[in-house]
Amino acid sequence: MGKSQFRYLSQEDILSLNIPYEQVIDTVEKAMGEFAKGTCQLPVKVHVNTRPVTYINAMPAYVGGEHDITGLKWVAGYPENRKKGLPVTWGIMVMNDADTGEVIGVMDARWITAVRTAAVAAITAKYCKVKDSHTMTIVGAGEQGKWNARLFKMVIPELKRIYITDIYEPAIQAYLDKMQPLMPDVEFIPFNMDTELQQCIDESQILLTATQRGEAFIFPDMLHRGMLGMPLESTAWDGRAYTQVADKFVCDDWNLCLDYLAAGKYTDGLPEEYNLLGQIINGEKPGRESEDEFVISSSHGIAISDVAVADLVLKVAAEKGVGQMLTLMEEVDILR
């Protein structure tokens, strides 16, 4: 073996590919189904925390079956960056040839992280929503508040109304300015979280929270039958919502839920039973079984979906000739 090269893709390179979100959703759905078959490898996330309320995670994964792909995401989350005019999330993906281990791709991970997170939630909604889910409430007008609205509409064509709020009022207007042109057939309605949250929940079939809140503000008596609850941060919901109210608990990875339980994220423990999203996709376990069920999901994000989307990005980039080919080594012998 002589020279070895890999494809480097910047954030702008990835955006220029214009990969359809429907294709991302399909890719993530297949990968999550493969995970449930037991053909994948998913080590526990490794955390580094350089400041309070921050993280840098190492997230490797192997997706087996017909996929046979492997890679690593090295991703950082720094909420205080908003005050500095910097992104909250930074990261890179490193992709390897599953047969030889050769590095074949290095790319920005911001778009991949954002779109795969929303894709997992959208897939969950696809299988666990009530039949006529015309209204949803989103608490949190940040990036995931935007991404989830965008992808939910693709799996829930009947979605016509989204109530949106945020503790930071300018974020709400920025949300409306961004989302309304992108989704002209959906009515976006801003609301006051202190005075109007309950009314919005009562009118919604889906409640999604995408915040940095460490204390609960969603309590069991605020919820109703026939709802799909989607806490992206887990700590914003009173722990009893998972253990005493929900008829069905859906997660992307049970082991990761146990890891978060040990970290104090579920204040009332975890339900005794769970339905893995991949098992629902494969038809091994049911999603929603009746219109009256209260279903709650808890997906903390697993590298299976990151690697699957990065593989899609790498293939499309190769087809279109996008990115730079960089040399990793010129020759095998390194002894001098």
Coordinates of C-alpha atoms in Angstrom, one line a residue:
M1 CA 0.0 0.0 0.0
G2 CA 1.3 3.4 -0.9
K3 CA -0.4 6.8 -0.6
S4 CA -3.6 7.1 1.4
Q5 CA -6.1 9.9 1.1
F6 CA -9.4 10.9 2.6
R7 CA -12.2 13.3 1.7
Y8 CA -12.5 16.4 3.8
L9 CA -15.8 18.2 3.9
S10 CA -16.5 21.6 5.5
Q11 CA -19.9 22.6 6.8
E12 CA -20.4 24.6 3.6
D13 CA -19.4 21.6 1.5
I14 CA -22.1 19.5 3.2
L15 CA -24.7 22.2 2.8
S16 CA -23.9 22.5 -0.9
L17 CA -24.9 18.9 -1.4
N18 CA -28.6 19.7 -0.7
I19 CA -29.3 16.2 0.5
P20 CA -33.1 15.8 0.8
Y21 CA -34.3 15.6 4.4
E22 CA -36.6 12.7 3.4
Q23 CA -33.4 10.8 2.4
V24 CA -31.9 11.5 5.8
I25 CA -35.0 10.3 7.6
D26 CA -35.0 7.1 5.5
T27 CA -31.2 6.5 6.2
V28 CA -31.6 7.0 10.0
E29 CA -34.7 4.8 10.1
K30 CA -32.8 1.9 8.5
A31 CA -29.8 2.4 10.7
M32 CA -32.0 2.4 13.9
G33 CA -33.7 -0.7 12.7
E34 CA -30.3 -2.4 12.2
F35 CA -29.3 -1.4 15.7
A36 CA -32.3 -3.3 17.1
K37 CA -31.2 -6.4 15.2
G38 CA -28.0 -6.6 17.3
T39 CA -25.6 -6.3 14.3
C40 CA -24.2 -2.9 15.5
Q41 CA -21.6 -1.9 18.0
L42 CA -22.3 1.1 20.2
P43 CA -19.8 1.9 23.1
V44 CA -21.0 4.2 25.8
K45 CA -20.3 7.9 25.2
V46 CA -17.0 9.2 26.7
H47 CA -17.4 12.6 28.3
V48 CA -15.0 15.4 28.9
N49 CA -16.4 18.5 30.7
T50 CA -14.0 21.5 30.7
R51 CA -16.6 23.9 32.1
P52 CA -19.9 23.6 34.1
V53 CA -22.9 22.6 31.9
T54 CA -20.7 21.7 28.9
Y55 CA -19.6 18.5 27.3
I56 CA -17.2 17.1 24.7
N57 CA -18.2 13.6 23.7
A58 CA -16.5 10.8 21.9
M59 CA -19.1 8.8 20.1
P60 CA -17.9 5.8 18.0
A61 CA -20.2 3.3 16.3
Y62 CA -20.3 0.4 13.9
V63 CA -23.4 -0.2 11.8
G64 CA -23.5 -3.8 10.6
G65 CA -25.7 -5.8 8.3
E66 CA -25.9 -4.5 4.7
H67 CA -24.5 -1.1 5.9
D68 CA -21.0 -2.2 7.2
I69 CA -19.9 1.3 8.1
T70 CA -18.0 2.7 11.0
G71 CA -16.9 6.1 12.4
L72 CA -16.5 8.4 15.3
K73 CA -18.1 11.8 16.2
W74 CA -16.1 14.1 18.4
V75 CA -18.7 16.7 19.4
A76 CA -18.8 19.6 21.9
G77 CA -21.8 21.4 23.4
Y78 CA -21.3 24.9 25.1
P79 CA -24.6 26.7 25.8
E80 CA -22.8 29.9 27.0
N81 CA -21.5 30.3 23.5
R82 CA -24.7 32.1 22.5
K83 CA -23.6 35.1 24.6
K84 CA -20.3 35.1 22.6
G85 CA -21.9 34.9 19.2
L86 CA -20.5 31.4 18.7
P87 CA -22.2 28.1 17.8
V88 CA -23.4 26.0 20.8
T89 CA -22.3 22.8 19.0
W90 CA -19.0 22.1 17.4
G91 CA -17.7 18.8 16.1
I92 CA -16.1 16.5 13.4
M93 CA -16.9 13.1 12.0
V94 CA -14.1 10.7 11.2
M95 CA -15.2 7.8 8.9
N96 CA -13.2 4.6 8.5
D97 CA -13.3 1.8 6.0
A98 CA -14.9 -1.1 7.9
D99 CA -12.7 -3.7 6.2
T100 CA -9.3 -2.1 6.5
G101 CA -9.7 0.7 9.1
E102 CA -8.3 3.2 6.7
V103 CA -9.5 6.8 7.3
I104 CA -11.8 7.7 4.3
G105 CA -13.5 10.8 5.5
V106 CA -13.3 13.8 7.9
M107 CA -16.1 16.3 8.0
D108 CA -17.9 18.9 10.0
A109 CA -20.5 17.4 12.3
R110 CA -22.8 20.3 13.0
W111 CA -25.3 19.7 10.2
I112 CA -25.2 15.9 10.8
T113 CA -25.9 16.3 14.5
A114 CA -28.7 18.7 14.0
V115 CA -30.5 16.8 11.3
R116 CA -30.0 13.3 12.8
T117 CA -31.5 14.4 16.1
A118 CA -34.6 15.8 14.4
A119 CA -34.8 12.7 12.2
V120 CA -34.9 10.4 15.2
A121 CA -37.7 12.4 16.8
A122 CA -39.6 12.6 13.5
I123 CA -39.3 8.8 13.1
T124 CA -40.6 8.3 16.6
A125 CA -43.5 10.6 15.8
K126 CA -44.2 8.7 12.6
Y127 CA -44.9 5.5 14.6
C128 CA -46.2 6.9 17.9
K129 CA -48.5 9.9 17.0
V130 CA -52.3 9.8 17.0
K131 CA -53.8 9.6 13.5
D132 CA -54.8 13.3 13.2
S133 CA -51.8 15.2 14.7
H134 CA -52.7 18.6 13.4
T135 CA -51.2 20.6 16.3
M136 CA -48.0 20.5 18.3
T137 CA -46.4 22.7 20.9
I138 CA -42.7 23.4 20.9
V139 CA -40.9 24.9 23.9
G140 CA -37.5 26.1 22.8
A141 CA -37.0 28.3 19.7
G142 CA -33.4 27.3 19.2
E143 CA -31.8 25.0 16.5
Q144 CA -33.7 21.8 17.5
G145 CA -36.9 23.7 17.8
K146 CA -36.5 24.6 14.2
W147 CA -35.1 21.3 12.9
N148 CA -37.8 19.3 14.5
A149 CA -40.6 21.4 13.1
R150 CA -39.1 21.1 9.6
L151 CA -38.7 17.3 9.7
F152 CA -42.0 16.6 11.6
K153 CA -44.0 18.1 8.8
M154 CA -42.4 15.6 6.4
V155 CA -43.7 12.6 8.3
I156 CA -46.9 14.2 9.6
P157 CA -48.4 15.9 6.5
E158 CA -51.6 16.7 8.5
L159 CA -49.6 19.0 10.8
K160 CA -51.1 22.5 10.4
R161 CA -50.3 24.4 13.5
I162 CA -47.3 24.8 15.8
Y163 CA -47.3 26.8 19.0
I164 CA -43.8 28.1 19.8
T165 CA -42.2 29.8 22.8
D166 CA -38.9 30.5 24.4
I167 CA -37.7 32.1 27.6
Y168 CA -35.6 34.5 25.3
E169 CA -38.2 36.6 23.5
P170 CA -36.0 37.7 20.6
A171 CA -35.5 34.0 19.8
I172 CA -39.2 33.6 19.1
Q173 CA -39.3 36.3 16.4
A174 CA -36.1 34.9 14.9
Y175 CA -37.8 31.5 14.8
L176 CA -40.9 32.9 13.1
D177 CA -38.8 34.8 10.5
K178 CA -36.9 31.7 9.7
M179 CA -39.6 29.0 9.8
Q180 CA -42.7 30.6 8.3
P181 CA -41.1 31.1 4.8
L182 CA -39.8 27.5 4.9
M183 CA -43.2 26.0 5.9
P184 CA -45.9 28.3 4.5
D185 CA -48.6 25.7 4.9
V186 CA -48.1 25.6 8.7
E187 CA -49.4 28.3 11.1
F188 CA -46.8 29.3 13.7
I189 CA -48.3 30.8 16.8
P190 CA -46.0 32.4 19.4
F191 CA -47.2 32.2 23.0
N192 CA -46.3 33.2 26.5
M193 CA -45.0 30.3 28.5
D194 CA -46.0 31.7 31.8
T195 CA -49.7 32.3 31.0
E196 CA -50.5 30.3 27.9
L197 CA -48.5 27.0 28.0
Q198 CA -51.4 24.9 29.4
Q199 CA -53.8 26.1 26.8
C200 CA -51.4 25.2 24.0
I201 CA -50.7 21.8 25.5
D202 CA -54.5 21.1 25.8
E203 CA -54.9 21.8 22.0
S204 CA -51.8 19.8 20.9
Q205 CA -51.4 16.2 20.0
I206 CA -47.6 16.5 20.4
L207 CA -45.5 18.3 23.0
L208 CA -41.8 18.7 22.3
T209 CA -39.4 20.5 24.6
A210 CA -35.9 21.5 23.3
T211 CA -34.4 23.6 26.1
Q212 CA -31.4 23.8 28.3
R213 CA -33.6 23.8 31.4
G214 CA -32.2 21.8 34.3
E215 CA -35.4 22.0 36.4
A216 CA -38.8 20.5 35.5
F217 CA -41.5 22.8 34.2
I218 CA -43.7 20.1 32.6
F219 CA -45.7 18.2 35.2
P220 CA -48.0 15.2 35.0
D221 CA -51.2 17.2 35.6
M222 CA -50.5 19.3 32.5
L223 CA -50.6 16.3 30.2
H224 CA -53.6 14.6 28.5
R225 CA -54.5 11.3 27.0
G226 CA -53.8 10.7 23.4
M227 CA -50.6 12.8 23.5
L228 CA -47.1 12.1 22.3
G229 CA -44.6 13.7 24.7
M230 CA -41.1 14.4 23.4
P231 CA -38.6 15.8 26.0
L232 CA -35.3 16.2 24.1
E233 CA -33.5 17.2 27.3
S234 CA -35.2 14.8 29.8
T235 CA -34.7 17.1 32.8
A236 CA -37.5 19.6 31.8
W237 CA -40.2 17.0 32.6
D238 CA -41.1 15.9 36.1
G239 CA -39.9 12.3 36.5
R240 CA -43.4 11.0 37.2
A241 CA -44.3 11.7 33.6
Y242 CA -42.1 8.7 32.6
T243 CA -43.0 6.3 35.4
Q244 CA -46.6 7.1 36.5
V245 CA -48.3 8.8 33.5
A246 CA -46.9 7.2 30.3
D247 CA -48.5 4.1 28.9
K248 CA -45.5 3.5 26.7
F249 CA -41.9 4.6 27.0
V250 CA -39.9 4.7 23.7
C251 CA -36.1 5.2 23.6
D252 CA -33.3 5.0 21.1
D253 CA -31.0 3.1 23.4
W254 CA -31.9 1.6 26.8
N255 CA -28.3 1.4 28.0
L256 CA -27.9 5.1 27.4
C257 CA -31.1 5.8 29.4
L258 CA -29.6 3.8 32.2
D259 CA -26.4 5.8 31.9
Y260 CA -28.5 9.1 32.2
L261 CA -30.4 7.6 35.1
A262 CA -27.2 7.1 37.0
A263 CA -26.3 10.8 36.2
G264 CA -29.6 11.9 37.8
K265 CA -31.5 12.8 34.7
Y266 CA -34.7 10.8 35.6
T267 CA -35.8 12.0 39.0
D268 CA -38.4 9.2 39.5
G269 CA -36.5 6.4 37.9
L270 CA -37.3 4.7 34.7
P271 CA -40.3 2.6 33.7
E272 CA -40.0 -1.2 34.0
E273 CA -40.8 -1.7 30.4
Y274 CA -39.5 0.1 27.3
N275 CA -39.9 -0.1 23.5
L276 CA -36.8 0.4 21.5
L277 CA -37.4 2.6 18.5
G278 CA -35.5 0.2 16.3
Q279 CA -37.8 -2.6 17.4
I280 CA -40.8 -0.6 16.6
I281 CA -39.4 0.2 13.1
N282 CA -38.8 -3.6 12.6
G283 CA -42.3 -4.5 13.7
E284 CA -41.1 -6.4 16.8
K285 CA -42.8 -4.1 19.2
P286 CA -45.7 -1.8 18.8
G287 CA -45.6 2.0 18.5
R288 CA -48.9 3.6 19.4
E289 CA -51.6 0.9 20.0
S290 CA -54.6 3.2 20.7
E291 CA -55.6 6.8 20.2
D292 CA -56.0 7.1 24.0
E293 CA -52.5 6.1 24.9
F294 CA -50.0 8.6 26.4
V295 CA -46.6 7.8 24.8
I296 CA -43.4 9.4 25.9
S297 CA -40.1 9.2 24.1
S298 CA -36.6 9.7 25.4
S299 CA -33.8 9.7 22.8
H300 CA -30.5 11.1 23.9
G301 CA -28.7 10.7 20.6
I302 CA -26.6 7.7 19.6
A303 CA -23.7 7.5 17.2
I304 CA -25.5 4.9 15.0
S305 CA -27.5 7.7 13.4
D306 CA -24.5 10.0 13.1
V307 CA -22.4 7.4 11.3
A308 CA -25.3 6.5 9.0
V309 CA -25.9 10.1 8.0
A310 CA -22.1 10.8 7.6
D311 CA -21.9 7.8 5.3
L312 CA -24.7 9.2 3.2
V313 CA -22.9 12.6 3.1
L314 CA -19.7 11.0 2.1
K315 CA -21.3 9.0 -0.8
V316 CA -23.1 12.0 -2.2
A317 CA -20.0 14.1 -1.9
A318 CA -18.0 11.5 -3.8
E319 CA -20.7 11.3 -6.6
K320 CA -20.7 15.1 -7.0
G321 CA -17.0 15.6 -6.5
V322 CA -17.4 17.9 -3.5
G323 CA -14.7 18.4 -0.9
Q324 CA -11.0 18.1 -0.8
M325 CA -8.9 15.0 -1.1
L326 CA -6.2 15.3 1.6
T327 CA -3.2 13.0 2.0
L328 CA -2.9 11.1 5.3
M329 CA 0.3 9.3 4.3
E330 CA 2.6 8.9 1.3
E331 CA 4.1 5.5 2.2
V332 CA 3.8 2.7 4.8
D333 CA 7.3 2.7 6.1
I334 CA 7.7 5.4 8.9
L335 CA 11.0 4.2 10.4
R336 CA 13.7 6.7 9.9

